[in-house]
mmCIF file of C-alpha atoms in Angstrom:
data_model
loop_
_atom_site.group_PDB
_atom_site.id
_atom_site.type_symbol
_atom_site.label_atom_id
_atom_site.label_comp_id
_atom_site.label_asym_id
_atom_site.label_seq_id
_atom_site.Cartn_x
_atom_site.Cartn_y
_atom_site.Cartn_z
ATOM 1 C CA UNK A 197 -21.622 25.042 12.044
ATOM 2 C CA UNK A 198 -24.229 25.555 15.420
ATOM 3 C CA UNK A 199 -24.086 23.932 18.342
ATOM 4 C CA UNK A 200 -27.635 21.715 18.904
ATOM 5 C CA UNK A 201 -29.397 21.855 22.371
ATOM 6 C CA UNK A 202 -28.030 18.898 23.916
ATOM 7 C CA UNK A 203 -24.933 20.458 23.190
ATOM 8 C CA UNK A 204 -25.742 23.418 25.547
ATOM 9 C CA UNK A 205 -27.192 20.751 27.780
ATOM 10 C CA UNK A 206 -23.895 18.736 28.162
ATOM 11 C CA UNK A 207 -21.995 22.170 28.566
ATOM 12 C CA UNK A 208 -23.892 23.057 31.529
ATOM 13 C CA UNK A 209 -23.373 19.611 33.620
ATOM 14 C CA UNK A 210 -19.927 19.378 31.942
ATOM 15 C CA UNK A 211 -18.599 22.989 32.982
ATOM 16 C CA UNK A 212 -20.311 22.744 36.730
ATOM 17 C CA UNK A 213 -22.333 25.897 35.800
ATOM 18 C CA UNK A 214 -25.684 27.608 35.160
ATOM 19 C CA UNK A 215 -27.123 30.929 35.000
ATOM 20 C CA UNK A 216 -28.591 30.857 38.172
ATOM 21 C CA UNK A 217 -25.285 30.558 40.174
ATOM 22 C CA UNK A 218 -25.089 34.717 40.679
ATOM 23 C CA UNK A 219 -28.559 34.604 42.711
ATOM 24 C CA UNK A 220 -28.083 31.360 44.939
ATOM 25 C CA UNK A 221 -28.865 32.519 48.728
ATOM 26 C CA UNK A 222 -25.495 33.313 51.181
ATOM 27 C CA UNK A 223 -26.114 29.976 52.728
ATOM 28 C CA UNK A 224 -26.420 27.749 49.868
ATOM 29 C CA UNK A 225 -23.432 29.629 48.166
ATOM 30 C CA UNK A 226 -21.050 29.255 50.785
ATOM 31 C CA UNK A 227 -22.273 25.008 51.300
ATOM 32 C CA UNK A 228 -21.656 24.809 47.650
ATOM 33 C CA UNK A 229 -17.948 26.501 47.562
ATOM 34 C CA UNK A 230 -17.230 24.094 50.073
ATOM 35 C CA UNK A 231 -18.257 20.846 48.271
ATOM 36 C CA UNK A 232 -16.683 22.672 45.249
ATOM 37 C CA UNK A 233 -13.415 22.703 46.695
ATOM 38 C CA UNK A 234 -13.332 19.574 47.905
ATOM 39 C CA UNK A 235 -14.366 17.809 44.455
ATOM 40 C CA UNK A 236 -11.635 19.916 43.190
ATOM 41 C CA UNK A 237 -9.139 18.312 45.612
ATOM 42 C CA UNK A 238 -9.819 14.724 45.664
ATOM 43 C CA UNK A 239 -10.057 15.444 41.831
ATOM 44 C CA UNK A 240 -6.653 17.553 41.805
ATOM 45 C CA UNK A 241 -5.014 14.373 43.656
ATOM 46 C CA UNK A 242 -6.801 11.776 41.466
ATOM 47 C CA UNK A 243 -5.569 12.819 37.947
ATOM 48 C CA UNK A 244 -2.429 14.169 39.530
ATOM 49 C CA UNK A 245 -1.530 10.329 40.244
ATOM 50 C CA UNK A 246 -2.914 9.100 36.730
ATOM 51 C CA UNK A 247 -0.251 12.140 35.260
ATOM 52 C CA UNK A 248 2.207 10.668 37.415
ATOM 53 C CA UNK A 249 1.968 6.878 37.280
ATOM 54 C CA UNK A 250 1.537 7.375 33.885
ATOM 55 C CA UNK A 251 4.476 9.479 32.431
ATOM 56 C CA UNK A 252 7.078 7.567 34.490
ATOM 57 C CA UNK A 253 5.598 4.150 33.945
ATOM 58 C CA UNK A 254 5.282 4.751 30.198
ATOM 59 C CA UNK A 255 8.748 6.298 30.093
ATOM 60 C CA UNK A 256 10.543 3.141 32.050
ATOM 61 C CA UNK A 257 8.811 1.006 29.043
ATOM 62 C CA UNK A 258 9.882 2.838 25.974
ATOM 63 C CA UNK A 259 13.435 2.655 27.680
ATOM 64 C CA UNK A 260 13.405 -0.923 28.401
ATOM 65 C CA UNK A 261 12.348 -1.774 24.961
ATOM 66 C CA UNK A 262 15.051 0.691 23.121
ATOM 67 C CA UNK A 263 17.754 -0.486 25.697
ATOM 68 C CA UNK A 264 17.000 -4.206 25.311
ATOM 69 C CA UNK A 265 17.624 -6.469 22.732
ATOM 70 C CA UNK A 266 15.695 -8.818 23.906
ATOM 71 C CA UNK A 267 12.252 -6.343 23.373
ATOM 72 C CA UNK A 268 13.399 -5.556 19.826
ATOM 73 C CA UNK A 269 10.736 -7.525 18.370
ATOM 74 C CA UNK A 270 7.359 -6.858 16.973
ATOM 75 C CA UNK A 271 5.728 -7.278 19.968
ATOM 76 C CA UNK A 272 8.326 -4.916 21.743
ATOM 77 C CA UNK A 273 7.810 -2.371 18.955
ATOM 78 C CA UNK A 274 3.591 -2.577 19.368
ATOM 79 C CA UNK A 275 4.153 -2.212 23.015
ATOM 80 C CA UNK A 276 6.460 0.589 22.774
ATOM 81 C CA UNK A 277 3.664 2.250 20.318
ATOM 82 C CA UNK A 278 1.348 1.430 23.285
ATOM 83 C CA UNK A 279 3.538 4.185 25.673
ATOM 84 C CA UNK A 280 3.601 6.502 23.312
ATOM 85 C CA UNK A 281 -0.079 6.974 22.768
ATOM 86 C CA UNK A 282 -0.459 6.400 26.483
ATOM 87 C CA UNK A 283 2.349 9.508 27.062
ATOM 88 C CA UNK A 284 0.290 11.195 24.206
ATOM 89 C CA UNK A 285 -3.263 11.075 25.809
ATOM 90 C CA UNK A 286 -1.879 11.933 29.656
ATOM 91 C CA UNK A 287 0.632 15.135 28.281
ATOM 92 C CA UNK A 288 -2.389 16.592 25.440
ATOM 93 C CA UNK A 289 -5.419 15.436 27.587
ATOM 94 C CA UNK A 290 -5.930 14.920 30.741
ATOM 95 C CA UNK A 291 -4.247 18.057 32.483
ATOM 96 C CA UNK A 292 -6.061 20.013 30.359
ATOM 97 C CA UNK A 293 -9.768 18.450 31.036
ATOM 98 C CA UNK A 294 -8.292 18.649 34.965
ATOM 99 C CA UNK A 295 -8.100 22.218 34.788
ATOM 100 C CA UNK A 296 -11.133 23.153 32.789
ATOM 101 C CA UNK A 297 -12.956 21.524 35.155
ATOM 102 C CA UNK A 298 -11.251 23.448 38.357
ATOM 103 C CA UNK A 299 -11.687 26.852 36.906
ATOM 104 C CA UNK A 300 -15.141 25.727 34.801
ATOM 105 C CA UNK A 301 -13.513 27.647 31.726
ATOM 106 C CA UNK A 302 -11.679 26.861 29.181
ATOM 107 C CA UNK A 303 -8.127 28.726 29.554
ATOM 108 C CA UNK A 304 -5.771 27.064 26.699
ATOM 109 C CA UNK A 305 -6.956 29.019 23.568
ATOM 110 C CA UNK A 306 -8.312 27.725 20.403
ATOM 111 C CA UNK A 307 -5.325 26.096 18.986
ATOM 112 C CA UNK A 308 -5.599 23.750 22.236
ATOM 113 C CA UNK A 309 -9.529 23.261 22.153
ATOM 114 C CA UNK A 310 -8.592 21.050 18.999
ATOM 115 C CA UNK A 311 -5.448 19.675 19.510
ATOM 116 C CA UNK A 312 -6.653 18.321 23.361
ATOM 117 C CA UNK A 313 -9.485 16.732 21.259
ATOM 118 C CA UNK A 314 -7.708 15.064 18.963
ATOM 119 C CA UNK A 315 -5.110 14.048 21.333
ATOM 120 C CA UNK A 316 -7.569 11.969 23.048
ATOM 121 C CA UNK A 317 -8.917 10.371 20.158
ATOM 122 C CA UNK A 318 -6.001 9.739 18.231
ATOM 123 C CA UNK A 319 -4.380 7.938 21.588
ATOM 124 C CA UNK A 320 -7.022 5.918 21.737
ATOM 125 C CA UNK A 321 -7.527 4.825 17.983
ATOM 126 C CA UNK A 322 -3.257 4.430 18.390
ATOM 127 C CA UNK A 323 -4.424 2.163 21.144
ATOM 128 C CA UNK A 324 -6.953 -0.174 20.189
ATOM 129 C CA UNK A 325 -5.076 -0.373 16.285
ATOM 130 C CA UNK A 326 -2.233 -1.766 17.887
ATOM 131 C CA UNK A 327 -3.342 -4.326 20.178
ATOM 132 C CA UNK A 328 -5.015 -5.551 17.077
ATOM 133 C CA UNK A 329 -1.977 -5.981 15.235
ATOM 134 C CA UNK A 330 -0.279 -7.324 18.226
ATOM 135 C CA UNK A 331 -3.494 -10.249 18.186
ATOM 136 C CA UNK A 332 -2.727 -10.732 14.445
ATOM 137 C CA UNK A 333 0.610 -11.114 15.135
ATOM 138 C CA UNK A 334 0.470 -13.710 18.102
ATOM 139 C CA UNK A 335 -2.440 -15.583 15.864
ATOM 140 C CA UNK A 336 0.671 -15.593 13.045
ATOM 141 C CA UNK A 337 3.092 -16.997 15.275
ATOM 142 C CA UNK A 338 0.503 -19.758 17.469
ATOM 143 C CA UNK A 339 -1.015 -20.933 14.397
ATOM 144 C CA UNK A 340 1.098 -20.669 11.925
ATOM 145 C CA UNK A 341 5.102 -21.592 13.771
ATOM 146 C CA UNK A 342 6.666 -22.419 10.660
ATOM 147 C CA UNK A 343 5.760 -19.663 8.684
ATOM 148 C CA UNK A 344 8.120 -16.647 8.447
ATOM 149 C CA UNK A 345 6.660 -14.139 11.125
ATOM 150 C CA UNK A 346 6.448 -10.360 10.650
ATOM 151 C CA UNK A 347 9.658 -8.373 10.294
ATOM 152 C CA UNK A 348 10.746 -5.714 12.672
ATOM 153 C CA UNK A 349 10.268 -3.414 9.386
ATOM 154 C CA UNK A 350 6.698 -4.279 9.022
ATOM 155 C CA UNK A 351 6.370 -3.613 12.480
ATOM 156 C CA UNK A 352 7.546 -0.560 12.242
ATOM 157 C CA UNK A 353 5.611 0.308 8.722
ATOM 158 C CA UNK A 354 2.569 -0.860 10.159
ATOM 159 C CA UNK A 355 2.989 1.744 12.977
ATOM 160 C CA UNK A 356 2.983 4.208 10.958
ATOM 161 C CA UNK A 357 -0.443 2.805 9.040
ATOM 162 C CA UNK A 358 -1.524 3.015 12.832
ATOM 163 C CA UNK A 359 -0.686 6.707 13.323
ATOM 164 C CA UNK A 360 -2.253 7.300 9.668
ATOM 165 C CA UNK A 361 -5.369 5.439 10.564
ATOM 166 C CA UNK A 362 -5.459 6.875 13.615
ATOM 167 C CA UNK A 363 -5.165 10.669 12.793
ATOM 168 C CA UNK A 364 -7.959 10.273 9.853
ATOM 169 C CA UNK A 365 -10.449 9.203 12.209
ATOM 170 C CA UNK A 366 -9.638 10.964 14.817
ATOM 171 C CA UNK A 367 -9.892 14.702 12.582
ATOM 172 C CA UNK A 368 -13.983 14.848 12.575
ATOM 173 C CA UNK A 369 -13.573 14.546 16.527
ATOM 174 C CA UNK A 370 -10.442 17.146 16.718
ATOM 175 C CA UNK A 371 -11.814 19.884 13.327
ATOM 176 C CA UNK A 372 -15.436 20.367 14.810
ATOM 177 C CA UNK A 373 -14.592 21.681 18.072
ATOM 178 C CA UNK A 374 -15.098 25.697 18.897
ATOM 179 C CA UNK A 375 -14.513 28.271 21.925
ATOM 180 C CA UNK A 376 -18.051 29.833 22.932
ATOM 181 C CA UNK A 377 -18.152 32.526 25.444
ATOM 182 C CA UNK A 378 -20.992 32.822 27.999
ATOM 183 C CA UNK A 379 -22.251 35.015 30.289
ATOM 184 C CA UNK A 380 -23.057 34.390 33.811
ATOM 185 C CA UNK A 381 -23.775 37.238 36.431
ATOM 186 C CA UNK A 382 -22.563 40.306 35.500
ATOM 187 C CA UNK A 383 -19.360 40.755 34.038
ATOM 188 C CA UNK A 384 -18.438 36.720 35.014
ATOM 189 C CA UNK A 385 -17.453 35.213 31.099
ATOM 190 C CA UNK A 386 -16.823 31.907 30.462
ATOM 191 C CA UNK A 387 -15.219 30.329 27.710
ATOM 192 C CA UNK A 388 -15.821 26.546 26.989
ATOM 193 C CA UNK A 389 -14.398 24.283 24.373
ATOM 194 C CA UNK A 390 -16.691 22.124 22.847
ATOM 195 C CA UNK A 391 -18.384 20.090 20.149
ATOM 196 C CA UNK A 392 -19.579 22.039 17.173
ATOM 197 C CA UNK A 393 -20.915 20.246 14.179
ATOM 198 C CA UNK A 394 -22.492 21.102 10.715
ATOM 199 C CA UNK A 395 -26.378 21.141 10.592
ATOM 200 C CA UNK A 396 -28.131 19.105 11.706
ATOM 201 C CA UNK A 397 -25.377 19.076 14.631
ATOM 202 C CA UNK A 398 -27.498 16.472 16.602
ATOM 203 C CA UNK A 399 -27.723 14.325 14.170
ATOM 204 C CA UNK A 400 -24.508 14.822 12.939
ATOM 205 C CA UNK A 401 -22.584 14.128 16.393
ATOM 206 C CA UNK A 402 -25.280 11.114 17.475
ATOM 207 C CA UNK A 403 -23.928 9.269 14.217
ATOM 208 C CA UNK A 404 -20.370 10.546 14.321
ATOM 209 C CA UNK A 405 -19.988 9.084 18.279
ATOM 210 C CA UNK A 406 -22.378 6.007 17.317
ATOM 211 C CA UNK A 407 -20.203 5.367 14.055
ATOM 212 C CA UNK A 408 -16.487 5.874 16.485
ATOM 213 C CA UNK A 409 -17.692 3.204 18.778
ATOM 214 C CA UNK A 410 -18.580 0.922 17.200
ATOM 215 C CA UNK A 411 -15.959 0.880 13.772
ATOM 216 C CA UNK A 412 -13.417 1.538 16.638
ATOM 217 C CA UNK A 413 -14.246 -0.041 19.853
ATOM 218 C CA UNK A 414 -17.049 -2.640 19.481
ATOM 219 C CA UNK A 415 -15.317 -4.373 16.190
ATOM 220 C CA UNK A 416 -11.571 -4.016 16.635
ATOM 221 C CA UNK A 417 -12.233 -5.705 20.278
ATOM 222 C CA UNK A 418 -14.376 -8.503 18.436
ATOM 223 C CA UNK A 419 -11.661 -9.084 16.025
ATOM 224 C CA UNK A 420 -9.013 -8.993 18.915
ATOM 225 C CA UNK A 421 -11.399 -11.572 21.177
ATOM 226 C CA UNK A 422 -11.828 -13.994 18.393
ATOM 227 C CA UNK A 423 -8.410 -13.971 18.009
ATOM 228 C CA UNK A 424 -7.382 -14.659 21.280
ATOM 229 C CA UNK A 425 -9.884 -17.387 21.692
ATOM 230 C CA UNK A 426 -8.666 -19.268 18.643
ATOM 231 C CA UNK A 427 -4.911 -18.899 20.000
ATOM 232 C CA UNK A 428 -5.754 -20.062 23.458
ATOM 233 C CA UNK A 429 -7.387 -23.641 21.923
ATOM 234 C CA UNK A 430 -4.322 -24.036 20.178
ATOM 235 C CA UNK A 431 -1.678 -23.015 22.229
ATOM 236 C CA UNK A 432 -3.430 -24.728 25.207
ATOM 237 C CA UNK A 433 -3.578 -27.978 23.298
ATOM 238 C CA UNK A 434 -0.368 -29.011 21.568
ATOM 239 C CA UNK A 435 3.123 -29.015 22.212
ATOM 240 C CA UNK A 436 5.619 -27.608 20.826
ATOM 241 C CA UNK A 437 7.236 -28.126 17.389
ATOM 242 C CA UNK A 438 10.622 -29.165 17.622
ATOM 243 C CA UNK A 439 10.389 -29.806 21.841
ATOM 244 C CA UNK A 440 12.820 -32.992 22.313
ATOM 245 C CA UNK A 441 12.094 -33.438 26.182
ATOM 246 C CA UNK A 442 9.546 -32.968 28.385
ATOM 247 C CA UNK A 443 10.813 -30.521 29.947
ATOM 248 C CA UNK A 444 11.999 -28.247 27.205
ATOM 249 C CA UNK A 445 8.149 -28.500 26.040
ATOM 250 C CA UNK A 446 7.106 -27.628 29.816
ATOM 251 C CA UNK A 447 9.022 -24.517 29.517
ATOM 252 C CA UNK A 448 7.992 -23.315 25.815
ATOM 253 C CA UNK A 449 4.218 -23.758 26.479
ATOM 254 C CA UNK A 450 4.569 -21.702 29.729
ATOM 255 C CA UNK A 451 6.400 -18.991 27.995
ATOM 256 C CA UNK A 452 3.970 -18.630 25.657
ATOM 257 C CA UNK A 453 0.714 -19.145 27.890
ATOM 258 C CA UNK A 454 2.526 -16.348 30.275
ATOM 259 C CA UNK A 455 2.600 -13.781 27.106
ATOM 260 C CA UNK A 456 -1.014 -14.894 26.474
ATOM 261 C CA UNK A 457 -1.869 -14.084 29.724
ATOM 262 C CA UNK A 458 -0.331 -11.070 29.766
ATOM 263 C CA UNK A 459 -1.783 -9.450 26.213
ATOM 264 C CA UNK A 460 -4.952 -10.583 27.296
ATOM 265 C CA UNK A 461 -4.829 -8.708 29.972
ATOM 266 C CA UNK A 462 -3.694 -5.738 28.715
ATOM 267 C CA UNK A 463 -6.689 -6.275 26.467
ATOM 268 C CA UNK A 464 -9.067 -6.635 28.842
ATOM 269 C CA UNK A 465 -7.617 -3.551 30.887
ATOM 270 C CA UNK A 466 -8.506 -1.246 28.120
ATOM 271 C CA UNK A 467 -11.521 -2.555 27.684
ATOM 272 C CA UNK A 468 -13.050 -2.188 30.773
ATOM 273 C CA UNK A 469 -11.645 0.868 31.674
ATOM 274 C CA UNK A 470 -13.169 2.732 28.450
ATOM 275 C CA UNK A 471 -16.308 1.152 27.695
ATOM 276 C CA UNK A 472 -18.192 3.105 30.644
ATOM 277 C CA UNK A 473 -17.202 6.885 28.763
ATOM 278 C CA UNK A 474 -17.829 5.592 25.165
ATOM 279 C CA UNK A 475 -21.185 4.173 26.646
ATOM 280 C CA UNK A 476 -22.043 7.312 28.376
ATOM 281 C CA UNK A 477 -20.979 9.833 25.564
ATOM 282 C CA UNK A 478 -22.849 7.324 23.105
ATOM 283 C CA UNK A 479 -25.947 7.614 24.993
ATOM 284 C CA UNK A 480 -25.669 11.352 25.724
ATOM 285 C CA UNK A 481 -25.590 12.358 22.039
ATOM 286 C CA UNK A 482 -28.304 10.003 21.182
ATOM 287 C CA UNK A 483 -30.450 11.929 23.998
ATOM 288 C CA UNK A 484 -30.765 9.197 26.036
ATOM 289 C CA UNK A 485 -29.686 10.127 29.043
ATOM 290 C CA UNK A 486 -29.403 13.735 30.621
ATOM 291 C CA UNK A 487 -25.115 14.805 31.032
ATOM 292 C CA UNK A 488 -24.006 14.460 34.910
ATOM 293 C CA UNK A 489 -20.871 16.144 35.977
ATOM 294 C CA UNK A 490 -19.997 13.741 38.585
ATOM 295 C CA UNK A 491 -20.849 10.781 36.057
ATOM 296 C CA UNK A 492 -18.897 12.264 33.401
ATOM 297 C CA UNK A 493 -15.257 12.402 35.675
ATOM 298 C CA UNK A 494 -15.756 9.296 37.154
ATOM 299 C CA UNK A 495 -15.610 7.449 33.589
ATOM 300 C CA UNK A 496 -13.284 10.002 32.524
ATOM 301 C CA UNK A 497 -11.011 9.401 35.162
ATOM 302 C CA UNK A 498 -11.425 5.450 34.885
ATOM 303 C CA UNK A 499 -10.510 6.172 30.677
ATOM 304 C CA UNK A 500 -7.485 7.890 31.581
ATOM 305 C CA UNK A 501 -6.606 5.596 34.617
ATOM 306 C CA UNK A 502 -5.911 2.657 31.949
ATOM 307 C CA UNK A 503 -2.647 4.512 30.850
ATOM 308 C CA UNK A 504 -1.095 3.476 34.124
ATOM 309 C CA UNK A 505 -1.850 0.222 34.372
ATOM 310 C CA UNK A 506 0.351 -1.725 31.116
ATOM 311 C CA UNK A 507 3.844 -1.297 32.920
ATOM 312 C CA UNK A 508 2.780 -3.378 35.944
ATOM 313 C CA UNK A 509 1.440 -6.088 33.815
ATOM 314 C CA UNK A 510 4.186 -6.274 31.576
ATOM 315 C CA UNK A 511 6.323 -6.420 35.186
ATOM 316 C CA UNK A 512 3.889 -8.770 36.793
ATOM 317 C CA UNK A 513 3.253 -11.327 33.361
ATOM 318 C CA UNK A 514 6.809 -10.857 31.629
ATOM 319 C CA UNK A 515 10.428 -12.220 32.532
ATOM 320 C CA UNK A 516 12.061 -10.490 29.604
ATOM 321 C CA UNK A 517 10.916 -7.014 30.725
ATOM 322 C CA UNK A 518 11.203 -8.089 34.887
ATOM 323 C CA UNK A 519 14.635 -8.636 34.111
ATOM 324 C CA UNK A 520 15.534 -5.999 31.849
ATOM 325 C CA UNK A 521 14.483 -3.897 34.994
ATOM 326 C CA UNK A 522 16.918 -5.308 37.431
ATOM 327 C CA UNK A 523 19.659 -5.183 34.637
ATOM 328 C CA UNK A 524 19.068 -1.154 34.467
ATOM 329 C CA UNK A 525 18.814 -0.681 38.270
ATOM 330 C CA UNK A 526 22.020 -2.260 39.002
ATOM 331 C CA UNK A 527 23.694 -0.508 35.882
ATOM 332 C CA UNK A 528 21.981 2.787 37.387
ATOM 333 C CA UNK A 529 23.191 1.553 40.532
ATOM 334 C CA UNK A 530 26.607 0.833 39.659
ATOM 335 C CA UNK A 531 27.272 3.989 37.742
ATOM 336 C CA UNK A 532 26.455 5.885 41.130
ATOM 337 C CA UNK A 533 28.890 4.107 43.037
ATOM 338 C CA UNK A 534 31.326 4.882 40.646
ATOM 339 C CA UNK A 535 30.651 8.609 39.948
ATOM 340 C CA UNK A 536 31.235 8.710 44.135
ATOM 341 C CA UNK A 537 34.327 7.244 43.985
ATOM 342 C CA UNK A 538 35.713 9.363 41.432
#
């Protein structure tokens, strides 16, 4: 395995270093350990609110769906597999690219260099697998209401395809990955973690990205829009079977529009907020474009941003899990009061 030129390239922007930085004039050094310290604050306080948002929201979901009956369904189960690979990607990921980019070396070890890698890919696969079994579930249950709908068990088998699925594709990404050591200024070593593909390693990672975005963004997102689209006609144009009143049909169609609304938007969240880093990482492996540091966090930080966001919707767009919320304040609440008074 060799690591191709644009390889070296990307290092350089990625790792905020070149060879020249041990002759820069006093002047220019000390202007640029300024700006360097405050990109690595505002970038310190960024990621340190994904981290944050992130592990608690996630947690407060996986709870709410264990502690609930209401959430044990398949949907509950595919969101709960949701937090997970969200807790996954912000715990194996995003610390670690936070600090490599801080120090500009790579201080985890080898073992790391692979397993950060394939943390981030296998979340994301995790991701995107699930919300398309969640559409092919909803499409079951809009279209098809008198037909038995998926078992809890298949849910739960079907995760485990997920992981499966997942972790296969995500092993090219996580296995071709290598610590290289450079030199810059004397005695100043710096070790970097990155791609490192068989010959011809261009080629080889051009396709490999090119192949991961679109088998596992582009069409799972197609399958998961038609989907969607062919629900919404339906649900937005009949009633309910088996509604004997007005108002009883009121109330179905709005519960189901509402969880619509709010898988769509969950959708739509991940969507947007990875499409600019597959785009960029797509482009910069095809040569396209020249790597940019400050372009490089910004969609990296948007990426890892959309593990925050699914607990608010899921508070904002559903009653079940709004309520289960209140239920496990007040029960947190009341077993406070009592452990006082005792």
């Amino acid at each position: 395995m060799s690591v191709g030129n644009s390889s070296v390239d990307f290092l350089s922007a990625l790792w905020n270093f070149s060879v020249e930085d041990g002759v820069e004039e006093s002047g220019a050094r000390d202007r640029a350990e300024e700006h360097k310290r405050t990109v690595h604050a505002l970038l310190s306080v960024s990621y340190s609110i994904i981290i944050i948002i992130s592990l608690f929201g996630n947690a407060v979901v996986c709870h709410v769906v264990m502690k609930s009956k209401r959430m044990h369904s398949v949907t509950g189960i595919f969101i709960m597999n949701l937090a997970i690979a969200d807790i996954l990607i912000t715990l194996l990921n995003t610390p670690f690219t936070l600090v490599r980019f801080i120090y500009s070396t790579w201080v985890f070890g080898k073992a790391m260099c692979h397993v950060s890698r394939f943390a981030q890919y296998c979340s994301v696969h995790v991701s995107v697998f699930t919300l398309v079994a969640i559409a092919i579930d909803r499409h079951q249950v809009v279209l098809h209401p008198m037909k038995q709908r998926m078992s809890r068990l298949q849910g739960v088998v079907w995760v485990g395809v997920i992981w499966l699925m997942a972790t296969c594709f995500s092993l090219p990404h996580a296995i071709y990955q290598s610590l290289l050591h450079f030199e810059i200024g004397e005695g100043n070593v710096r070790t970097v973690c990155l791609p490192s593909f068989p010959q011809p390693s261009d080629l080889f990672w051009k396709y490999l990205d090119l192949t991961t975005f679109v088998l596992l963004y582009v069409l799972p997102l197609t399958i998961i829009t038609i989907a969607y689209v062919v629900m919404a006609k339906k649900l937005w144009a009949r009633n309910a079977i088996g509604d004997v009143t007005l108002a009883q049909s009121y109330a179905h169609q709005r519960r189901k529009r509402m969880t619509m609304k709010m898988l769509i938007a969950v959708v739509a969240v991940f969507a947007i907020c990875w499409f600019p880093l597959n785009c960029y990482v797509v482009l910069l492996s095809s040569k396209v474009i020249q790597a940019n540091n400050g372009v490089y966090f910004s969609f990296h930080w948007l990426a890892m941003s959309s593990t925050c966001y699914n607990p608010f919707i899921y508070c904002w767009l559903n009653h079940n899990f709004r309520a289960e919320i209140r239920l496990l304040s007040l029960i947190g609440h009341q077993g406070k009061i009592s452990s006082q008074q005792t």
